[in-house]
Coordinates of C-alpha atoms and ligand atoms in Angstrom, one line a residue:
S306 CA 49.8 25.4 80.3
S307 CA 48.4 27.4 77.0
S308 CA 50.6 24.7 74.6
D309 CA 48.0 22.0 75.8
I310 CA 45.6 24.1 73.9
K311 CA 44.3 21.8 71.6
K312 CA 44.3 23.3 68.1
L313 CA 42.3 21.2 65.6
R314 CA 42.2 21.7 61.2
Q315 CA 38.9 21.6 60.2
P316 CA 37.1 18.3 58.9
I317 CA 36.9 17.7 55.3
V318 CA 33.7 16.7 54.2
T319 CA 32.3 14.8 51.2
V320 CA 28.7 14.7 50.0
L321 CA 28.0 11.3 47.9
G322 CA 24.3 9.5 46.8
H323 CA 22.6 8.5 43.5
V324 CA 22.2 10.4 40.7
D325 CA 19.2 13.8 41.3
H326 CA 19.1 12.8 44.8
G327 CA 20.1 16.4 45.2
K328 CA 24.1 16.6 46.1
T329 CA 24.4 19.7 44.1
S330 CA 21.5 21.4 45.5
L331 CA 22.7 20.3 49.2
L332 CA 26.1 21.9 48.5
D333 CA 24.5 24.9 47.0
K334 CA 22.0 25.3 50.2
I335 CA 25.3 24.7 52.9
R336 CA 27.8 27.5 50.8
G337 CA 24.5 30.0 50.7
T338 CA 24.0 29.8 54.1
A339 CA 28.1 30.0 54.8
V340 CA 27.7 33.0 51.9
V341 CA 24.7 34.9 54.3
R342 CA 25.8 33.9 57.8
K343 CA 29.3 35.0 57.8
E344 CA 31.5 37.6 59.5
A345 CA 33.3 39.8 57.5
G346 CA 36.6 38.8 56.1
E347 CA 35.7 35.1 56.5
M348 CA 36.6 33.2 53.3
T349 CA 33.6 30.9 52.3
Q350 CA 35.6 30.0 48.8
E351 CA 38.5 27.9 48.3
V352 CA 39.5 26.1 45.2
G353 CA 37.5 22.8 44.6
A354 CA 35.9 23.1 48.1
S355 CA 33.2 25.4 50.4
V356 CA 33.9 26.2 54.3
V357 CA 31.4 27.2 56.3
P358 CA 32.9 29.0 59.1
R359 CA 32.6 28.0 63.0
S360 CA 30.9 31.8 63.5
V361 CA 28.5 30.1 60.7
I362 CA 28.0 26.5 62.4
Q363 CA 27.3 28.4 65.8
K364 CA 24.7 30.7 64.8
V365 CA 22.8 28.2 62.8
A366 CA 23.0 25.6 65.5
E367 CA 22.0 28.2 68.4
P368 CA 18.5 27.3 68.4
L369 CA 19.7 23.7 68.7
K370 CA 21.8 23.8 71.8
N371 CA 19.7 21.5 74.1
I372 CA 20.2 18.9 71.4
I373 CA 23.2 19.7 70.3
P374 CA 25.2 20.9 72.9
L375 CA 28.1 22.6 70.8
K376 CA 31.5 24.4 71.9
L377 CA 33.3 24.7 68.4
E378 CA 37.2 23.9 68.7
I379 CA 37.2 23.2 65.1
P380 CA 37.8 26.3 62.6
G381 CA 34.7 25.2 60.4
L382 CA 34.0 22.6 58.0
L383 CA 35.4 21.7 54.8
F384 CA 33.4 20.9 51.7
I385 CA 34.6 18.7 49.1
D386 CA 32.9 20.2 46.0
T387 CA 32.4 16.7 44.1
P388 CA 30.6 17.3 40.5
G389 CA 29.7 13.6 40.7
H390 CA 29.9 10.9 43.1
E391 CA 32.8 9.4 40.9
L392 CA 35.6 11.7 41.4
F393 CA 35.0 11.1 45.4
S394 CA 37.4 7.8 44.9
N395 CA 40.1 10.5 43.7
L396 CA 40.3 11.3 47.7
R397 CA 42.1 8.0 48.7
K398 CA 44.8 8.1 50.3
R399 CA 47.0 5.1 52.0
G400 CA 45.2 3.4 54.1
G401 CA 42.3 5.2 53.6
S402 CA 40.6 8.6 52.7
V403 CA 41.1 12.2 52.7
A404 CA 37.4 12.7 53.6
D405 CA 37.1 12.7 57.3
I406 CA 33.3 12.5 57.2
S407 CA 30.3 12.2 54.7
V408 CA 27.3 12.7 54.4
V409 CA 25.3 10.0 52.1
V410 CA 22.3 12.3 50.3
V411 CA 19.0 9.9 49.7
D412 CA 16.0 11.4 48.4
V413 CA 13.4 10.2 51.1
T414 CA 10.8 9.7 48.7
E415 CA 12.4 7.4 46.3
G416 CA 14.6 5.2 49.0
F417 CA 17.6 3.9 48.2
Q418 CA 19.2 3.4 44.5
K419 CA 22.4 2.2 43.4
Q420 CA 24.5 4.9 43.5
T421 CA 23.0 4.8 47.5
F422 CA 24.1 1.4 47.8
E423 CA 27.5 2.0 46.1
S424 CA 28.2 5.3 48.0
I425 CA 27.8 3.5 51.4
Q426 CA 30.1 0.3 50.2
I427 CA 32.8 2.8 49.6
L428 CA 33.0 4.4 52.8
R429 CA 32.7 1.0 54.6
D430 CA 35.7 -0.1 52.6
R431 CA 37.5 3.1 53.4
R432 CA 36.3 3.7 56.8
V433 CA 34.6 6.8 56.7
P434 CA 31.9 7.6 59.6
F435 CA 29.1 9.1 57.9
L436 CA 25.4 10.5 58.4
M437 CA 22.4 10.4 56.2
A438 CA 20.8 13.3 54.6
A439 CA 16.9 12.3 53.7
N440 CA 16.1 14.7 51.3
K441 CA 13.5 15.9 49.8
I442 CA 11.1 16.2 52.7
D443 CA 9.4 18.9 51.5
R444 CA 7.7 16.6 49.0
V445 CA 6.5 14.8 51.5
P446 CA 2.5 14.7 50.7
G447 CA 1.1 17.7 52.9
W448 CA 4.4 19.2 54.0
Q449 CA 4.5 22.7 55.2
P450 CA 7.7 24.4 54.1
N451 CA 8.9 26.4 57.5
P452 CA 12.0 27.6 55.3
N453 CA 16.0 27.4 56.7
Q454 CA 14.7 26.2 60.1
P455 CA 15.7 23.6 61.7
F456 CA 14.1 20.3 61.0
T457 CA 13.1 20.1 64.9
V458 CA 11.1 22.7 64.9
S459 CA 9.1 22.4 61.4
I460 CA 8.4 18.8 62.2
S461 CA 6.6 19.8 65.2
R462 CA 4.5 21.8 63.0
Q463 CA 3.5 19.3 61.0
S464 CA 0.1 17.4 61.2
K465 CA -0.1 13.5 62.7
E466 CA -0.6 12.5 59.4
V467 CA 2.4 14.2 57.4
Q468 CA 4.9 13.5 60.7
S469 CA 4.1 9.5 60.2
R470 CA 4.4 10.0 56.7
L471 CA 7.8 10.9 56.8
D472 CA 8.5 7.8 59.9
T473 CA 7.6 5.6 57.5
L474 CA 10.1 7.1 54.5
I475 CA 12.9 7.1 56.6
Y476 CA 12.2 3.6 58.3
K477 CA 12.5 2.4 55.1
L478 CA 16.3 3.9 54.8
V479 CA 16.8 2.0 58.1
M480 CA 16.0 -1.1 57.0
D481 CA 18.1 -0.7 53.8
L482 CA 21.2 0.5 56.1
A483 CA 20.4 -2.6 58.5
Q484 CA 21.1 -4.5 55.1
L485 CA 24.2 -3.5 54.6
G486 CA 25.0 -3.5 58.4
F487 CA 24.5 -0.4 60.1
N488 CA 22.2 0.6 62.7
A489 CA 20.4 3.7 62.1
E490 CA 18.3 6.1 63.8
R491 CA 16.6 9.5 63.1
F492 CA 19.4 11.5 64.6
D493 CA 17.2 13.1 67.4
R494 CA 16.3 9.4 68.5
V495 CA 20.2 8.4 68.8
R496 CA 21.7 7.7 71.8
D497 CA 25.1 6.9 70.7
F498 CA 26.3 8.2 67.5
T499 CA 29.6 5.6 68.0
R500 CA 26.7 2.9 67.1
N501 CA 24.4 4.6 64.8
V502 CA 24.3 6.2 61.9
A503 CA 22.2 9.2 62.0
I504 CA 19.4 10.2 59.2
V505 CA 19.0 13.6 59.2
P506 CA 15.6 14.8 57.5
V507 CA 16.7 17.9 55.2
S508 CA 15.4 19.9 52.3
A509 CA 17.6 21.5 50.1
K510 CA 15.2 23.1 48.3
T511 CA 13.8 25.2 51.5
G512 CA 16.8 24.8 53.9
E513 CA 15.3 22.8 56.5
G514 CA 17.0 20.4 58.5
I515 CA 20.7 22.5 57.7
P516 CA 21.4 23.6 60.9
E517 CA 20.9 20.1 62.2
L518 CA 22.9 18.6 59.2
L519 CA 26.1 21.0 59.8
A520 CA 25.8 20.9 63.9
L521 CA 25.8 17.3 63.8
L522 CA 28.8 16.8 61.5
A523 CA 31.0 19.7 63.3
G524 CA 29.9 18.3 66.7
L525 CA 30.7 14.9 65.7
S526 CA 33.9 15.1 63.9
Q527 CA 35.3 17.1 67.2
R528 CA 34.2 14.7 69.7
Y529 CA 35.1 11.7 67.9
M530 CA 38.1 12.4 65.3
E531 CA 39.9 14.9 67.6
N532 CA 43.2 13.0 67.1
R533 CA 42.9 12.6 63.4
L534 CA 42.2 16.5 63.1
K535 CA 45.3 17.6 65.4
V536 CA 47.6 20.2 63.4
V537 CA 50.5 18.7 62.2
E538 CA 52.8 21.4 61.6
G539 CA 55.2 19.0 59.0
P540 CA 55.3 19.3 55.5
A541 CA 52.1 19.0 53.2
K542 CA 50.2 15.8 51.9
G543 CA 47.7 16.4 49.8
V544 CA 45.7 14.6 46.7
V545 CA 45.0 16.3 43.2
M546 CA 42.0 17.0 42.4
E547 CA 42.2 18.1 39.0
V548 CA 44.7 19.4 36.5
K549 CA 44.1 22.6 34.6
E550 CA 46.0 24.9 32.1
E551 CA 45.1 28.2 33.2
I552 CA 45.6 32.0 30.7
G553 CA 48.6 33.5 32.2
L554 CA 49.5 30.6 34.5
G555 CA 50.2 27.8 32.1
H556 CA 49.3 24.2 33.6
T557 CA 48.1 23.7 37.3
I558 CA 46.7 21.0 39.9
D559 CA 43.5 21.8 42.0
V560 CA 45.0 20.5 45.3
I561 CA 43.6 19.5 48.7
V562 CA 46.0 19.8 51.3
Y563 CA 45.1 17.3 54.4
D564 CA 48.1 17.7 56.6
G565 CA 50.6 20.0 57.1
I566 CA 51.7 23.5 55.8
L567 CA 52.2 24.3 52.1
K568 CA 54.5 26.7 51.6
K569 CA 55.7 28.9 48.5
N570 CA 59.0 27.7 47.1
D571 CA 58.4 24.0 48.7
I572 CA 59.7 20.9 46.9
L573 CA 56.5 18.8 45.6
V574 CA 56.6 15.4 44.3
L575 CA 53.6 13.9 42.5
A576 CA 52.6 11.5 39.6
G577 CA 52.8 11.8 35.9
L578 CA 51.9 10.3 33.1
N579 CA 55.5 9.3 32.8
G580 CA 56.6 8.9 36.1
P581 CA 56.7 10.9 38.8
I582 CA 57.1 14.9 38.7
V583 CA 59.3 16.7 40.6
T584 CA 58.7 20.4 40.9
R585 CA 58.8 23.5 43.0
V586 CA 55.3 25.7 44.2
R587 CA 55.2 28.9 42.2
G588 CA 52.3 30.2 43.4
I589 CA 49.5 29.0 46.0
L590 CA 46.2 30.5 44.7
V591 CA 42.8 30.6 46.5
P592 CA 40.0 32.4 44.6
K593 CA 40.1 35.9 44.7
P594 CA 36.7 37.4 47.6
L595 CA 33.6 38.9 45.5
Q596 CA 34.2 42.0 47.0
D597 CA 37.2 42.4 46.3
I598 CA 37.4 44.9 43.1
R599 CA 41.3 45.4 42.4
I600 CA 42.1 44.9 38.9
V601 CA 44.2 41.6 38.7
K602 CA 45.4 39.8 36.4
T603 CA 43.7 36.3 37.1
D604 CA 40.6 35.5 39.0
F605 CA 43.1 34.3 42.1
V606 CA 45.0 35.6 44.8
S607 CA 48.1 34.4 46.0
L608 CA 49.0 33.1 49.4
D609 CA 52.7 32.4 50.6
E610 CA 51.2 29.3 52.8
V611 CA 48.2 27.1 53.5
V612 CA 47.8 25.5 56.5
A613 CA 45.6 21.8 56.0
A614 CA 42.9 21.5 55.3
A615 CA 42.3 23.7 52.6
G616 CA 41.5 23.5 49.0
V617 CA 44.3 25.5 46.8
K618 CA 45.4 25.3 42.9
I619 CA 49.0 25.1 43.1
S620 CA 51.2 26.6 39.9
A621 CA 54.5 25.1 39.2
P622 CA 56.4 24.5 36.1
G623 CA 56.3 20.8 34.6
L624 CA 52.5 20.0 36.1
E625 CA 51.7 19.5 31.8
E626 CA 51.7 15.4 32.5
A627 CA 50.5 15.6 36.4
I628 CA 47.4 13.3 36.9
A629 CA 44.4 13.4 38.8
G630 CA 43.9 11.9 41.8
S631 CA 47.8 11.9 42.2
P632 CA 48.9 11.5 46.1
L633 CA 51.1 14.8 46.7
Y634 CA 54.4 15.0 49.0
V635 CA 56.3 17.6 50.2
A636 CA 60.0 17.1 50.5
E637 CA 61.3 18.8 53.6
D638 CA 65.0 19.1 51.8
E639 CA 66.5 17.4 48.3
S640 CA 67.5 14.1 50.1
R641 CA 63.8 12.8 50.8
I642 CA 63.4 13.3 47.0
E643 CA 63.7 9.7 45.9
Q644 CA 62.0 8.2 48.9
L645 CA 59.1 9.9 48.1
K646 CA 59.2 9.3 44.1
K647 CA 59.1 5.5 45.6
V648 CA 56.2 6.4 48.0
V649 CA 54.0 8.2 44.5
E650 CA 55.1 5.0 42.1
E651 CA 54.1 2.5 45.0
E652 CA 51.0 4.3 45.0
V653 CA 50.3 4.3 41.5
S654 CA 50.7 0.6 40.5
T655 CA 48.5 -0.6 43.0
I656 CA 46.3 1.2 40.8
K657 CA 47.9 0.6 37.2
I658 CA 47.6 -2.8 35.6
Y659 CA 49.2 -4.5 33.0
N660 CA 49.4 -8.3 32.1
K661 CA 50.3 -8.8 28.8
D662 CA 49.5 -12.7 29.1
V663 CA 45.9 -11.8 30.1
S664 CA 43.3 -12.2 27.3
G665 CA 41.0 -8.7 28.8
V666 CA 39.5 -5.8 28.0
I667 CA 41.3 -2.2 28.3
I668 CA 40.7 0.6 30.3
K669 CA 41.2 4.3 30.0
S670 CA 40.3 6.9 32.2
D671 CA 40.7 10.7 33.3
S672 CA 42.0 10.0 37.0
L673 CA 43.5 7.4 39.4
G674 CA 40.8 7.7 41.2
T675 CA 37.9 7.0 38.8
L676 CA 40.0 4.5 37.1
E677 CA 40.3 2.7 40.6
A678 CA 36.8 2.7 40.5
I679 CA 35.9 1.2 37.3
V680 CA 38.8 -1.7 37.9
S681 CA 36.9 -2.8 41.2
A682 CA 33.8 -2.3 39.7
V683 CA 34.8 -4.5 36.3
S684 CA 37.0 -7.2 38.5
G685 CA 33.9 -7.5 40.6
E686 CA 31.7 -9.0 37.4
K687 CA 34.6 -11.2 37.4
I688 CA 35.6 -9.4 33.7
P689 CA 39.7 -10.0 33.3
I690 CA 41.6 -6.5 32.6
R691 CA 44.5 -6.8 30.2
L692 CA 45.3 -3.0 30.6
A693 CA 44.0 -0.2 33.0
D694 CA 45.7 3.5 33.0
V695 CA 45.1 7.0 32.6
G696 CA 45.5 9.7 29.8
P697 CA 43.7 9.3 26.4
I698 CA 43.3 6.7 24.4
S699 CA 46.8 5.6 22.5
K700 CA 47.8 4.0 19.2
R701 CA 49.3 0.9 22.1
D702 CA 45.9 0.7 23.7
V703 CA 43.9 -0.2 20.7
L704 CA 47.2 -3.0 19.8
E705 CA 46.6 -4.1 22.8
A706 CA 42.9 -4.1 22.4
K707 CA 43.6 -6.4 19.9
L708 CA 45.9 -8.9 21.6
S709 CA 43.0 -10.1 23.5
E710 CA 42.5 -13.7 22.5
D711 CA 38.8 -13.6 23.4
E712 CA 36.7 -11.3 21.4
A713 CA 34.5 -10.7 23.4
Y714 CA 37.2 -8.5 25.2
R715 CA 38.6 -6.7 22.7
V716 CA 37.1 -3.6 24.1
I717 CA 38.3 -0.2 25.1
L718 CA 36.3 1.1 28.3
A719 CA 36.8 4.9 28.0
F720 CA 35.8 7.0 31.1
R721 CA 36.0 10.7 30.0
V722 CA 38.8 10.1 27.9
R723 CA 39.2 10.3 23.9
P724 CA 41.0 9.2 21.3
L725 CA 44.6 11.2 20.8
T726 CA 44.1 12.6 16.8
G727 CA 44.9 10.2 14.3
V728 CA 44.5 7.2 16.5
D729 CA 42.1 4.7 14.2
V730 CA 40.0 2.6 17.0
S731 CA 38.5 0.1 14.3
G732 CA 38.6 -3.4 14.9
V733 CA 37.9 -2.7 18.7
K734 CA 35.0 -1.9 20.3
L735 CA 35.2 1.8 22.1
I736 CA 32.9 2.2 25.1
S737 CA 32.2 5.4 26.4
N738 CA 30.2 6.7 29.5
E739 CA 30.7 9.2 32.3
I740 CA 28.3 6.8 34.8
I741 CA 30.4 4.2 36.0
Y742 CA 28.2 1.4 36.4
Q743 CA 26.6 2.5 32.7
L744 CA 29.7 2.0 31.5
I745 CA 29.8 -1.6 33.0
D746 CA 26.0 -2.6 31.6
E747 CA 26.7 -1.3 28.2
L748 CA 30.4 -4.0 28.7
E749 CA 28.2 -6.8 30.1
R750 CA 25.5 -6.0 27.4
Y751 CA 28.4 -6.2 24.4
I752 CA 30.3 -9.0 26.0
Q753 CA 27.0 -11.0 26.1
E754 CA 26.1 -10.0 22.4
V755 CA 29.4 -11.4 21.2
R756 CA 28.7 -14.5 23.0
D757 CA 25.3 -15.2 21.7
Ligands
GDP816 P1 22.3 15.6 42.3 O1 22.4 14.8 41.0 O2 22.6 14.4 43.2 O3 23.5 16.5 42.1 O4 20.6 16.4 42.2 P2 20.9 18.0 42.0 O5 21.1 18.9 43.2 O6 21.0 18.1 40.7 O7 18.8 17.9 41.9 C1 18.3 17.0 41.0 C2 17.1 17.4 40.9 O8 16.1 17.6 42.6 C3 17.0 19.1 40.9 O9 15.8 19.1 40.1 C4 16.5 19.6 41.9 O10 16.2 20.6 41.8 C5 16.0 18.9 43.0 N1 16.1 18.9 44.3 C6 16.9 18.6 44.4 N2 17.0 18.7 46.4 C7 15.4 19.2 46.7 C8 14.9 19.2 47.8 O11 15.0 19.2 48.6 N3 13.4 19.7 47.1 C9 12.9 19.5 46.0 N4 11.7 19.8 45.7 N5 13.7 19.2 45.0 C10 15.2 18.9 45.4
MG817 MG1 25.2 17.1 40.8

């Protein structure tokens, strides 16, 4: 009967990898492909995310139908626009990740680097399936570019030497993935996608291989995640990506809605700097399509409701103290509020730390996701933590740092936060860096210095 028809939501896709290996370029290329090949009226831009509609995937995958048969039931793919790999951890949700599937980008000419390993470890911990995009194939010596062509077409037009050069480079990736416990193969040699990681050679510069990348992401998520992708018509669940002040709107939150339906006037429960925030949705906003030339006050259009998966900006009163990385729940009615406040507090308390008897470092960060990543990295180096929290550096943080018995631990690690005005940090060591592994490296060097 017609009620048996599967209704699937858009899979949420994240892109991870080492700095400079091409995450931003790849997302730009995918976005460009979507804009050029979409049907009239299809939206490709959401808040903090880009959509590749079904029609675009079908068009680009058409020449591949012998290798990747594709009858699409998903409405498209939702790519999270992560400006840095650290933000990925913002996408945590209870018991896993908001991401349904990921792309690990690696520069095929450079091979695995520190953040390549880190990215795969995060995905393994959270049980997120992934593809590997072996990027920059246009830089393999002798490569003849075939712009925007499928990889399978382009590779057949390369010389035998170039083909074997690429195979050698891909074999190195296979070896590194094996070290991490994954069996991997070039995608066109994979027999069982549930057992093997598919490596897709691409160029974010020429667009080669993008058709296969999109077709595989769509095909695999639809085939193996059908249950996860079934549309649930309940109250929305989401994760706060960013807290921003917008002219005319006040404080707003950029949210990825990964489940349910979000409606205007819904009661929201989310984490704040001083405990859970309860408020009501005033506006659900998405970017205004470029061709829309009506003169309006903001760059956004307002929707009455939105169905997961989606990236939206929410305006509501009382969001000044909202925390990036926070879980977000809709309460169906007032009676659910207290319970959801507890759920939010519990989730936040698994990340924050305060051990007043520990001689250890202080960690301050801009979001729950990054805080979690730093806490885990610091703990991994067996360095004790006295306090870990979200927000700017306060007088109290400086006092706490000074209370550490061990001089080497009188440190504040700051990730994208600064001292509040008037806060004097003399007497403690302040270490700031916007790349997590460099922050940890600096901390280790400092501790060694003090010990020597
Ligand atoms: P990210 O740090 O991972 O986001 O890397 P970017 O996307 O910023 O890319 C880093 C550099 O590599 C930039 O100079 C890009 O132009 C370049 N780049 C990215 N992808 C490719 C590619 O496929 N081929 C070539 N030749 N250069 C690329
Ligand atoms: Mg980038």
